[in-house]
Amino acid sequence: MSAVSHHNPLYKIVVTHYLLAGLFFLTLTIMLLFSVGALSGHYFQPKVLALTHTAALGWGTMIIFGALYQLLPVILETELYSLRLSWFSLAFFVPGIILLIYCFWIFDPGLYMQTGSVLVLTGIILFNVNVFFTVKHKKQESIFQEFIITSCLWLTLTALLGTLMVFNFRFSFFQKDHLHFLRLHAHMGIAGWFLMLIVGVSAKLVPMFLVSKYQRKYPLSLSYYFINAALLSFLIDGYFQGIGFMTYFIVLLGAAGVSFYLFYIFRCFKSRIRKEVDLPMMKTLFSFVFLTAGILILPFILYYHLRNDPFTVNMSMLYGILVFMGWISTLVLGQTFKTLPFVVWLKHYGHLTGKVKTPVPAELINSLLLYIQFAAFISFLLAFTVGFILVSSTLKFIGVCSLIITALSYCTQIICLLLHKTKTEDYDHI
Amino acid sequence: MITFDVPSHLSSKRGDFINALKTVIDPELDVNIVDLGLIYRIKLDAAKMCIVLEMTLSSKFCPMGESILSAVKNCMERNFPDFITEVALVWEPEWNYEFISAEGIRALEGY
């Protein structure tokens, strides 16, 4: 026999992360509005660096941190090591991101940018200490744990290399050029942090939400080894040899790893007992289309790169849009309203169940706002991607306006959820 | 399958217990906990006027765990005010999807 906790001490830290992530998302859309033109040029330029770090750190990583504080105990079946450490991590992380983004935007690679990068790195290290000690308390090992721990290691390495790159702007101690390291830094972040983490967490949550019968874990193990092998090979080969024909095989290795994961998700979906798929879950499943599209573009980027064709830059930018705005953002937009309503519901109704009739968590969401957000986001993806391919500023502008509507409806939904008033009904009056 | 440990002269209470427990709904799945197979054993001690429920959760660190447990206690105390209710959380046997009843499956399938 066992007991479970009597309240949710994680409420404040989780909702603070969600709220901040929403604000960074809104900021990102406004920044995008003022830098549509910059996206037509090379990706290594101040505004694009600022946009990328707002999306990767302020939006994606911020919400993942918040969600993990709530979900780690569920996924690993143990308690979070330290709540205080999570607040310390946030205290370093937020000012660090703001400083870093501002310095990228105006491109001031001096003391403020260096301070920002060190603050971000410190916030990430504190987060990882919390995760490692949480995992240490766990008795049984699982593939989900392997994914999470490995992704945290990759995140630290990504941030460490990023910090070194910031200092290299001023002190020039790297033996090779900056773009060379930028590629390694970006892929450590995309494949090492985001992909590994998302695979690990979604592999546990998707079957839970779909009530899936599929229990086999071997596709996940294969996915783990293939993705890591591809990433390590890319880093070693990329550092010593640069991009070459060997890179095709590395991409193939990584694509195979992702395919094993997608196969697992597909089997979970096919064997689900719960037939109805709600909108947040549909968005989650939809996000995998963009992940696949992003991977399919990689061989083309390689092809143009090896021919020294300037079209490589456009393809690389499209790849970035598909990964950050297509895959990660769609996933975050979906999972936010799968997890946050539960956190809010627990606070308002956790102690009232059985005494009075309470709504279910899904009823706390404003459906209209959710549909507006979904429609606006689809409009953004279509208009922006097509505008990018056809080099149409008008379409890109329509896309960015749609993204602003998405962000506004997203933030409004979060604020409405956080301001929710308890509504109950007496059983005798039903 | 629920195991009952109820004195024969109070066996009519079995149906009442089940009906009451069916009002407790899993907030995510929107299916009652009886059809989800979360209730393992119901024991009625007539001398002590006490109902002891042995139940499980779908996951050890289910964020809804405490809420579901308190819902069961509140529901039983509301429906059977003459009895004291004790809810014991057990992890053996470990719950899996095969514990869901045919009615539960139909509800999850949307019928």
Coordinates of C-alpha atoms in Angstrom, one line a residue:
Chain A
M1 CA 0.0 0.0 0.0
S2 CA 1.1 3.5 -0.7
A3 CA 0.1 7.1 -0.3
V4 CA 0.2 9.9 -2.9
S5 CA 0.8 13.6 -2.3
H6 CA -2.1 15.7 -1.0
H7 CA -1.5 18.9 -3.0
N8 CA 0.3 20.1 -6.0
P9 CA 3.4 22.1 -4.7
L10 CA 4.5 22.4 -8.3
Y11 CA 1.6 24.6 -9.4
K12 CA 3.4 28.0 -9.2
I13 CA 6.6 26.9 -10.9
V14 CA 4.8 25.1 -13.7
V15 CA 2.3 28.0 -14.5
T16 CA 5.1 30.6 -14.3
H17 CA 7.1 28.7 -17.0
Y18 CA 3.9 28.4 -19.1
L19 CA 3.1 32.1 -18.8
L20 CA 6.7 33.2 -19.6
A21 CA 6.8 30.8 -22.6
G22 CA 3.6 32.4 -23.9
L23 CA 5.0 35.9 -23.5
F24 CA 8.2 34.8 -25.3
F25 CA 6.1 33.3 -28.1
L26 CA 4.2 36.6 -28.4
T27 CA 7.5 38.5 -28.4
L28 CA 8.8 36.2 -31.1
T29 CA 5.9 36.9 -33.4
I30 CA 6.3 40.7 -33.0
M31 CA 10.1 40.3 -33.7
L32 CA 9.2 38.3 -36.8
L33 CA 7.0 41.1 -38.0
F34 CA 10.0 43.5 -38.0
S35 CA 12.4 41.0 -39.6
V36 CA 10.5 39.4 -42.5
G37 CA 13.1 40.8 -44.9
A38 CA 16.0 39.4 -42.9
L39 CA 14.7 35.9 -43.4
S40 CA 15.5 36.1 -47.1
G41 CA 19.2 36.5 -46.4
H42 CA 21.8 34.2 -44.8
Y43 CA 20.8 32.5 -41.5
F44 CA 24.0 33.8 -39.7
Q45 CA 22.8 37.3 -39.1
P46 CA 21.8 39.2 -35.9
K47 CA 18.0 39.2 -36.4
V48 CA 17.8 35.5 -37.3
L49 CA 20.0 34.6 -34.3
A50 CA 17.7 36.6 -32.1
L51 CA 14.6 34.9 -33.5
T52 CA 16.1 31.5 -33.3
H53 CA 17.1 31.9 -29.7
T54 CA 13.7 33.4 -28.7
A55 CA 12.1 30.3 -30.3
A56 CA 14.5 27.7 -29.0
L57 CA 15.1 29.1 -25.5
G58 CA 12.2 31.4 -24.6
W59 CA 9.5 29.5 -26.2
G60 CA 10.4 25.8 -26.7
T61 CA 12.9 25.2 -23.8
M62 CA 10.9 27.4 -21.3
I63 CA 7.7 25.4 -21.8
I64 CA 9.5 22.1 -21.8
F65 CA 11.1 23.0 -18.4
G66 CA 7.7 23.9 -17.0
A67 CA 6.0 20.8 -18.4
L68 CA 8.9 18.6 -17.2
Y69 CA 8.6 19.8 -13.6
Q70 CA 5.0 18.5 -13.7
L71 CA 5.6 15.5 -15.8
L72 CA 8.9 14.1 -14.5
P73 CA 7.2 12.6 -11.4
V74 CA 4.6 11.0 -13.7
I75 CA 7.1 9.7 -16.3
L76 CA 9.8 8.5 -13.9
E77 CA 7.4 7.6 -11.1
T78 CA 9.3 9.4 -8.5
E79 CA 9.2 12.9 -6.8
L80 CA 11.0 16.0 -8.1
Y81 CA 14.3 16.4 -6.3
S82 CA 14.0 20.1 -5.4
L83 CA 11.4 22.8 -6.0
R84 CA 13.8 25.5 -4.8
L85 CA 16.4 24.5 -7.4
S86 CA 13.8 24.9 -10.1
W87 CA 13.2 28.5 -9.0
F88 CA 16.9 29.2 -8.9
S89 CA 17.2 27.8 -12.4
L90 CA 14.4 30.1 -13.7
A91 CA 16.0 33.1 -11.9
F92 CA 19.2 32.6 -14.0
F93 CA 17.5 31.4 -17.2
V94 CA 15.0 34.3 -17.8
P95 CA 17.3 37.3 -17.5
G96 CA 19.9 35.3 -19.5
I97 CA 17.5 34.8 -22.4
I98 CA 16.4 38.4 -22.4
L99 CA 20.0 39.7 -22.4
L100 CA 21.1 37.2 -25.0
I101 CA 18.2 37.9 -27.4
Y102 CA 18.6 41.7 -27.1
C103 CA 22.3 41.5 -27.7
F104 CA 21.8 39.3 -30.8
W105 CA 19.1 41.7 -32.1
I106 CA 21.4 44.7 -31.9
F107 CA 24.5 42.5 -32.3
D108 CA 26.6 43.7 -29.4
P109 CA 28.9 40.7 -28.8
G110 CA 30.4 42.3 -25.6
L111 CA 30.0 42.0 -21.9
Y112 CA 26.2 41.9 -21.9
M113 CA 26.0 39.0 -24.5
Q114 CA 28.7 37.1 -22.5
T115 CA 26.7 37.7 -19.3
G116 CA 23.5 36.5 -20.9
S117 CA 25.1 33.3 -22.2
V118 CA 26.6 32.5 -18.8
L119 CA 23.3 33.1 -17.1
V120 CA 21.5 30.8 -19.6
L121 CA 24.1 28.1 -19.1
T122 CA 23.8 28.4 -15.3
G123 CA 20.0 28.1 -15.5
I124 CA 20.4 25.0 -17.7
I125 CA 23.0 23.4 -15.4
L126 CA 20.7 23.9 -12.4
F127 CA 17.8 22.4 -14.3
N128 CA 19.9 19.4 -15.2
V129 CA 21.1 18.9 -11.6
N130 CA 17.5 18.8 -10.6
V131 CA 16.7 16.2 -13.3
F132 CA 19.7 14.0 -12.5
F133 CA 19.0 13.9 -8.7
T134 CA 15.3 13.2 -9.5
V135 CA 16.4 10.2 -11.7
K136 CA 18.9 9.0 -9.1
H137 CA 16.0 8.5 -6.7
K138 CA 14.3 6.2 -9.1
K139 CA 14.7 2.4 -8.5
Q140 CA 13.9 1.0 -11.9
E141 CA 15.4 2.1 -15.2
S142 CA 13.4 2.7 -18.3
I143 CA 13.9 3.8 -21.9
F144 CA 12.0 7.1 -21.1
Q145 CA 14.6 7.9 -18.5
E146 CA 17.4 7.2 -20.9
F147 CA 16.0 9.6 -23.4
I148 CA 15.4 12.4 -20.8
I149 CA 18.9 12.1 -19.2
T150 CA 20.6 12.0 -22.6
S151 CA 18.6 15.0 -23.9
C152 CA 19.6 17.0 -20.8
L153 CA 23.3 16.1 -21.4
W154 CA 23.0 17.3 -25.0
L155 CA 21.3 20.5 -23.8
T156 CA 24.2 21.3 -21.5
L157 CA 26.7 20.7 -24.3
T158 CA 24.6 22.8 -26.6
A159 CA 24.6 25.7 -24.1
L160 CA 28.3 25.2 -23.4
L161 CA 29.2 25.4 -27.0
G162 CA 26.9 28.4 -27.5
T163 CA 28.6 30.2 -24.6
L164 CA 32.0 29.5 -26.0
M165 CA 30.8 30.8 -29.4
V166 CA 29.7 34.1 -27.7
F167 CA 33.1 34.5 -26.1
N168 CA 34.7 33.6 -29.4
F169 CA 33.1 36.7 -31.0
R170 CA 35.4 38.8 -28.8
F171 CA 38.4 36.6 -28.1
S172 CA 38.7 34.5 -31.3
F173 CA 40.1 31.3 -29.9
F174 CA 38.4 28.8 -32.2
Q175 CA 40.6 27.2 -34.8
K176 CA 37.8 26.9 -37.3
D177 CA 35.3 29.5 -38.6
H178 CA 32.2 30.4 -36.6
L179 CA 29.7 28.9 -39.1
H180 CA 31.3 25.5 -38.6
F181 CA 30.5 25.5 -34.9
L182 CA 27.1 27.1 -35.5
R183 CA 26.1 23.9 -37.4
L184 CA 27.2 21.7 -34.6
H185 CA 25.6 23.9 -32.0
A186 CA 22.3 23.9 -33.9
H187 CA 22.1 20.2 -34.4
M188 CA 23.1 19.4 -30.8
G189 CA 20.1 21.5 -29.8
I190 CA 17.7 20.2 -32.4
A191 CA 18.5 16.5 -32.4
G192 CA 20.2 16.2 -29.0
W193 CA 17.9 18.3 -26.9
F194 CA 14.6 18.8 -28.6
L195 CA 14.3 15.5 -30.5
M196 CA 15.6 13.2 -27.7
L197 CA 13.5 14.9 -25.1
I198 CA 10.3 15.0 -27.2
V199 CA 10.7 11.3 -28.1
G200 CA 11.2 10.3 -24.5
V201 CA 8.3 12.3 -23.1
S202 CA 5.8 11.7 -25.9
A203 CA 6.6 8.0 -26.0
K204 CA 5.2 7.8 -22.4
L205 CA 2.4 10.4 -22.8
V206 CA 0.9 9.6 -26.2
P207 CA -0.1 6.0 -25.3
M208 CA -1.4 7.3 -22.0
F209 CA -3.6 9.9 -23.6
L210 CA -4.8 7.6 -26.4
V211 CA -5.2 4.6 -24.0
S212 CA -3.1 2.5 -26.3
K213 CA -2.6 -1.2 -26.0
Y214 CA 0.8 -1.2 -27.7
Q215 CA 3.5 -1.9 -25.0
R216 CA 6.6 -2.9 -27.0
K217 CA 9.6 -0.7 -26.4
Y218 CA 12.1 -2.1 -28.9
P219 CA 11.4 0.7 -31.5
L220 CA 12.2 3.2 -28.9
S221 CA 15.5 1.5 -28.0
L222 CA 16.4 1.4 -31.7
S223 CA 15.4 5.0 -32.1
Y224 CA 17.6 6.0 -29.2
Y225 CA 20.8 4.3 -30.5
F226 CA 20.3 5.4 -34.1
I227 CA 19.6 9.1 -33.3
N228 CA 22.6 9.3 -30.9
A229 CA 24.9 7.4 -33.3
A230 CA 23.9 9.9 -36.1
L231 CA 24.4 12.9 -33.9
L232 CA 27.8 11.8 -32.6
S233 CA 28.9 10.9 -36.1
F234 CA 27.8 14.3 -37.3
L235 CA 29.7 16.1 -34.6
I236 CA 32.9 14.1 -35.1
D237 CA 32.8 13.9 -38.8
G238 CA 31.5 17.5 -39.1
Y239 CA 34.3 18.8 -36.9
F240 CA 37.2 17.0 -38.6
Q241 CA 35.9 16.7 -42.2
G242 CA 33.1 19.2 -42.5
I243 CA 30.1 18.5 -44.7
G244 CA 30.8 15.8 -47.3
F245 CA 29.3 12.6 -48.9
M246 CA 29.7 10.8 -45.6
T247 CA 27.0 13.2 -44.2
Y248 CA 24.4 11.5 -46.4
F249 CA 24.9 8.3 -44.5
I250 CA 24.7 10.2 -41.2
V251 CA 21.4 11.7 -42.3
L252 CA 20.2 8.3 -43.2
L253 CA 21.1 6.9 -39.8
G254 CA 19.3 9.8 -38.1
A255 CA 16.2 9.4 -40.4
A256 CA 16.1 5.7 -39.5
G257 CA 16.1 6.6 -35.8
V258 CA 13.2 9.0 -36.3
S259 CA 11.4 6.4 -38.4
F260 CA 11.6 3.8 -35.5
Y261 CA 10.0 6.5 -33.2
L262 CA 7.3 7.4 -35.7
F263 CA 6.6 3.6 -36.2
Y264 CA 6.1 3.4 -32.4
I265 CA 3.7 6.4 -32.4
F266 CA 1.8 4.9 -35.4
R267 CA 1.4 1.5 -33.6
C268 CA 0.2 3.4 -30.4
F269 CA -2.3 5.3 -32.6
K270 CA -3.6 2.2 -34.4
S271 CA -4.0 0.2 -31.2
R272 CA -5.7 3.0 -29.2
I273 CA -8.8 2.1 -27.2
R274 CA -9.9 5.7 -27.0
K275 CA -11.2 6.4 -30.5
E276 CA -11.9 10.1 -30.2
V277 CA -8.8 12.3 -30.7
D278 CA -9.2 15.8 -29.3
L279 CA -7.8 18.9 -30.9
P280 CA -4.7 19.2 -28.7
M281 CA -3.8 15.6 -29.4
M282 CA -4.5 16.1 -33.1
K283 CA -2.0 18.9 -33.1
T284 CA 0.5 16.7 -31.4
L285 CA 0.1 14.0 -34.0
F286 CA 0.1 16.7 -36.8
S287 CA 3.5 18.0 -35.6
F288 CA 5.2 14.8 -36.7
V289 CA 4.4 15.6 -40.3
F290 CA 6.6 18.7 -40.0
L291 CA 9.4 16.7 -38.3
T292 CA 9.2 14.3 -41.3
A293 CA 9.2 17.2 -43.8
G294 CA 12.3 18.7 -42.0
I295 CA 14.2 15.5 -42.3
L296 CA 13.2 15.0 -45.9
I297 CA 14.7 18.4 -46.7
L298 CA 18.2 17.5 -45.3
P299 CA 19.5 15.5 -48.3
F300 CA 18.5 18.5 -50.5
I301 CA 20.4 20.9 -48.3
L302 CA 23.4 18.6 -48.5
Y303 CA 23.1 18.3 -52.3
Y304 CA 23.1 22.1 -52.8
H305 CA 25.8 22.6 -50.2
L306 CA 28.2 20.1 -52.0
R307 CA 27.5 21.9 -55.3
N308 CA 28.3 25.3 -53.5
D309 CA 24.9 26.5 -54.7
P310 CA 23.6 29.5 -52.7
F311 CA 20.2 27.9 -52.7
T312 CA 21.6 26.0 -49.7
V313 CA 20.9 29.0 -47.5
N314 CA 17.2 29.2 -48.5
M315 CA 16.8 25.4 -47.9
S316 CA 18.5 25.7 -44.5
M317 CA 16.2 28.5 -43.5
L318 CA 13.2 26.5 -44.6
Y319 CA 14.5 23.6 -42.6
G320 CA 14.7 25.8 -39.5
I321 CA 11.2 27.1 -40.1
L322 CA 9.8 23.5 -40.4
V323 CA 11.7 22.4 -37.3
F324 CA 11.1 25.3 -34.9
M325 CA 7.7 26.6 -36.2
G326 CA 6.3 23.5 -37.7
W327 CA 7.3 20.6 -35.5
I328 CA 8.2 22.1 -32.1
S329 CA 5.6 24.9 -32.1
T330 CA 2.8 22.6 -33.2
L331 CA 3.7 20.1 -30.6
V332 CA 3.9 22.8 -27.8
L333 CA 0.6 24.4 -28.9
G334 CA -1.1 21.0 -28.7
Q335 CA 0.5 19.7 -25.5
T336 CA 0.0 23.0 -23.6
F337 CA -3.7 22.5 -23.5
K338 CA -3.3 18.8 -22.7
T339 CA -1.3 19.5 -19.6
L340 CA -2.2 23.0 -18.3
P341 CA -5.9 22.3 -17.8
F342 CA -5.0 19.4 -15.5
V343 CA -2.7 21.6 -13.4
V344 CA -5.4 24.3 -13.0
W345 CA -8.1 21.7 -12.5
L346 CA -6.2 20.0 -9.7
K347 CA -5.8 23.4 -7.9
H348 CA -9.5 24.2 -8.1
Y349 CA -11.2 20.8 -7.9
G350 CA -8.7 18.3 -6.7
H351 CA -10.1 18.5 -3.1
L352 CA -13.8 18.8 -4.2
T353 CA -14.3 15.6 -6.2
G354 CA -16.9 13.3 -4.9
K355 CA -18.4 16.0 -2.7
V356 CA -19.9 18.1 -5.5
K357 CA -20.2 17.8 -9.3
T358 CA -17.1 19.3 -10.9
P359 CA -16.2 19.9 -14.6
V360 CA -13.5 17.7 -16.2
P361 CA -10.2 19.4 -17.1
A362 CA -11.0 19.5 -20.8
E363 CA -14.1 21.7 -20.0
L364 CA -11.8 24.4 -18.6
I365 CA -10.6 25.2 -22.1
N366 CA -12.3 27.8 -24.2
S367 CA -13.0 25.8 -27.4
L368 CA -13.5 28.9 -29.6
L369 CA -10.0 30.3 -28.7
L370 CA -8.6 26.9 -29.3
Y371 CA -10.1 26.7 -32.8
I372 CA -9.0 30.3 -33.6
Q373 CA -5.5 29.4 -32.5
F374 CA -5.4 26.3 -34.6
A375 CA -6.9 28.0 -37.7
A376 CA -4.5 31.0 -37.4
F377 CA -1.5 28.6 -37.0
I378 CA -2.4 26.6 -40.0
S379 CA -2.8 29.8 -42.0
F380 CA 0.7 30.9 -40.8
L381 CA 2.3 27.7 -41.8
L382 CA 0.8 27.7 -45.2
A383 CA 1.2 31.4 -46.0
F384 CA 4.7 31.6 -44.6
T385 CA 6.1 28.4 -46.1
V386 CA 4.7 29.1 -49.5
G387 CA 5.7 32.8 -49.3
F388 CA 9.2 31.6 -48.4
I389 CA 9.4 29.2 -51.3
L390 CA 7.9 31.7 -53.8
V391 CA 9.9 34.6 -52.3
S392 CA 6.6 36.5 -51.8
S393 CA 6.8 39.3 -49.1
T394 CA 3.0 39.6 -49.1
L395 CA 2.4 35.9 -48.3
K396 CA 5.1 36.1 -45.6
F397 CA 3.5 39.1 -44.1
I398 CA 0.1 37.4 -44.0
G399 CA 1.8 34.4 -42.4
V400 CA 3.4 36.6 -39.7
C401 CA 0.0 38.3 -39.0
S402 CA -1.6 34.9 -38.6
L403 CA 1.2 33.9 -36.2
I404 CA 0.5 37.0 -34.1
I405 CA -3.2 36.0 -33.9
T406 CA -2.0 32.5 -32.9
A407 CA 0.2 33.9 -30.1
L408 CA -2.5 36.3 -28.9
S409 CA -5.2 33.5 -28.7
Y410 CA -2.6 31.2 -27.0
C411 CA -1.7 33.8 -24.4
T412 CA -5.4 34.7 -23.8
Q413 CA -6.2 31.0 -23.3
I414 CA -3.4 30.6 -20.8
I415 CA -4.5 33.8 -18.9
C416 CA -8.2 32.6 -18.9
L417 CA -7.1 29.3 -17.5
L418 CA -5.0 30.9 -14.8
L419 CA -7.9 33.2 -13.8
H420 CA -10.4 30.3 -13.8
K421 CA -13.0 30.6 -11.0
T422 CA -14.2 27.4 -9.3
K423 CA -17.6 26.3 -10.6
T424 CA -19.4 23.4 -9.0
E425 CA -22.9 21.9 -8.9
D426 CA -24.5 20.1 -6.0
Y427 CA -25.3 16.4 -6.7
D428 CA -28.8 16.9 -5.4
H429 CA -29.5 19.5 -8.1
I430 CA -28.5 17.4 -11.1
Chain B
M1 CA -13.2 -8.0 -11.3
I2 CA -14.1 -6.7 -7.8
T3 CA -13.9 -9.0 -4.8
F4 CA -16.6 -8.5 -2.2
D5 CA -16.2 -9.2 1.5
V6 CA -19.7 -8.3 2.6
P7 CA -21.8 -10.2 5.2
S8 CA -24.6 -12.2 3.5
H9 CA -27.4 -10.2 5.2
L10 CA -26.0 -7.0 3.7
S11 CA -25.3 -8.4 0.2
S12 CA -28.0 -6.1 -1.2
K13 CA -25.5 -3.3 -0.5
R14 CA -23.1 -4.6 -3.2
G15 CA -25.1 -3.0 -6.0
D16 CA -25.4 0.3 -4.0
F17 CA -21.7 0.4 -3.6
I18 CA -21.0 -0.1 -7.3
N19 CA -23.6 2.5 -8.3
A20 CA -22.1 5.0 -5.9
L21 CA -18.6 4.3 -7.1
K22 CA -19.6 4.6 -10.7
T23 CA -20.2 8.4 -10.1
V24 CA -16.5 8.8 -9.6
I25 CA -15.0 9.7 -13.0
D26 CA -11.4 9.6 -14.2
P27 CA -11.0 13.3 -15.2
E28 CA -8.8 12.6 -18.3
L29 CA -10.6 9.6 -19.7
D30 CA -14.1 10.6 -18.6
V31 CA -14.9 7.0 -17.7
N32 CA -15.9 5.8 -14.2
I33 CA -13.4 4.1 -12.0
V34 CA -15.4 0.9 -11.7
D35 CA -15.4 0.3 -15.4
L36 CA -11.7 1.3 -15.6
G37 CA -11.0 -1.6 -13.2
L38 CA -9.4 0.5 -10.5
I39 CA -11.5 -1.0 -7.7
Y40 CA -10.1 -4.3 -6.5
R41 CA -11.9 -5.2 -3.3
I42 CA -14.8 -3.9 -1.2
K43 CA -15.0 -5.1 2.4
L44 CA -17.9 -4.2 4.8
D45 CA -17.3 -4.6 8.5
A46 CA -20.9 -4.5 9.9
A47 CA -19.7 -4.5 13.5
K48 CA -17.4 -1.5 13.1
M49 CA -19.8 0.1 10.5
C50 CA -16.8 0.5 8.3
I51 CA -16.3 0.1 4.5
V52 CA -12.8 -0.7 3.4
L53 CA -12.0 -0.2 -0.3
E54 CA -8.9 -1.5 -2.0
M55 CA -8.1 0.3 -5.2
T56 CA -5.3 1.2 -7.5
L57 CA -4.4 3.9 -10.0
S58 CA -3.3 3.7 -13.6
S59 CA 0.1 5.1 -12.7
K60 CA 2.0 5.4 -9.4
F61 CA 2.6 9.1 -9.8
C62 CA -0.6 9.9 -11.5
P63 CA -1.1 13.7 -10.9
M64 CA -4.9 13.0 -10.5
G65 CA -4.2 10.2 -7.9
E66 CA -5.0 12.1 -4.7
S67 CA -8.0 13.7 -6.4
I68 CA -9.4 10.3 -7.4
L69 CA -8.8 8.8 -3.9
S70 CA -10.5 11.7 -2.1
A71 CA -13.4 11.5 -4.6
V72 CA -13.9 7.9 -3.7
K73 CA -13.9 8.6 0.0
N74 CA -16.1 11.7 -0.3
C75 CA -18.6 9.8 -2.6
M76 CA -18.9 6.8 -0.2
E77 CA -19.3 9.1 2.8
R78 CA -22.0 11.1 1.0
N79 CA -23.9 8.0 -0.1
F80 CA -23.4 5.9 3.1
P81 CA -23.3 8.4 5.9
D82 CA -23.8 5.7 8.6
F83 CA -20.5 4.1 7.6
I84 CA -16.9 5.1 8.0
T85 CA -15.0 4.7 4.7
E86 CA -11.3 3.8 4.4
V87 CA -9.6 3.8 1.0
A88 CA -6.5 1.7 0.7
L89 CA -4.2 2.3 -2.3
V90 CA -2.6 -1.0 -3.5
W91 CA -0.2 -1.7 -6.4
E92 CA -0.6 -5.4 -6.7
P93 CA -1.8 -6.6 -9.2
E94 CA -0.4 -3.8 -11.3
W95 CA -3.2 -2.2 -13.4
N96 CA -3.2 -2.5 -17.2
Y97 CA -5.7 -1.9 -20.0
E98 CA -7.0 -5.5 -19.8
F99 CA -8.7 -4.5 -16.5
I100 CA -11.1 -2.2 -18.3
S101 CA -14.6 -3.6 -18.5
A102 CA -16.6 -4.1 -21.7
E103 CA -18.6 -1.0 -20.7
G104 CA -15.4 0.9 -20.1
I105 CA -14.1 0.0 -23.5
R106 CA -17.4 1.0 -25.1
A107 CA -17.2 4.4 -23.3
L108 CA -13.6 4.9 -24.5
E109 CA -14.6 4.0 -28.0
G110 CA -17.3 6.7 -27.9
Y111 CA -20.4 4.5 -27.9

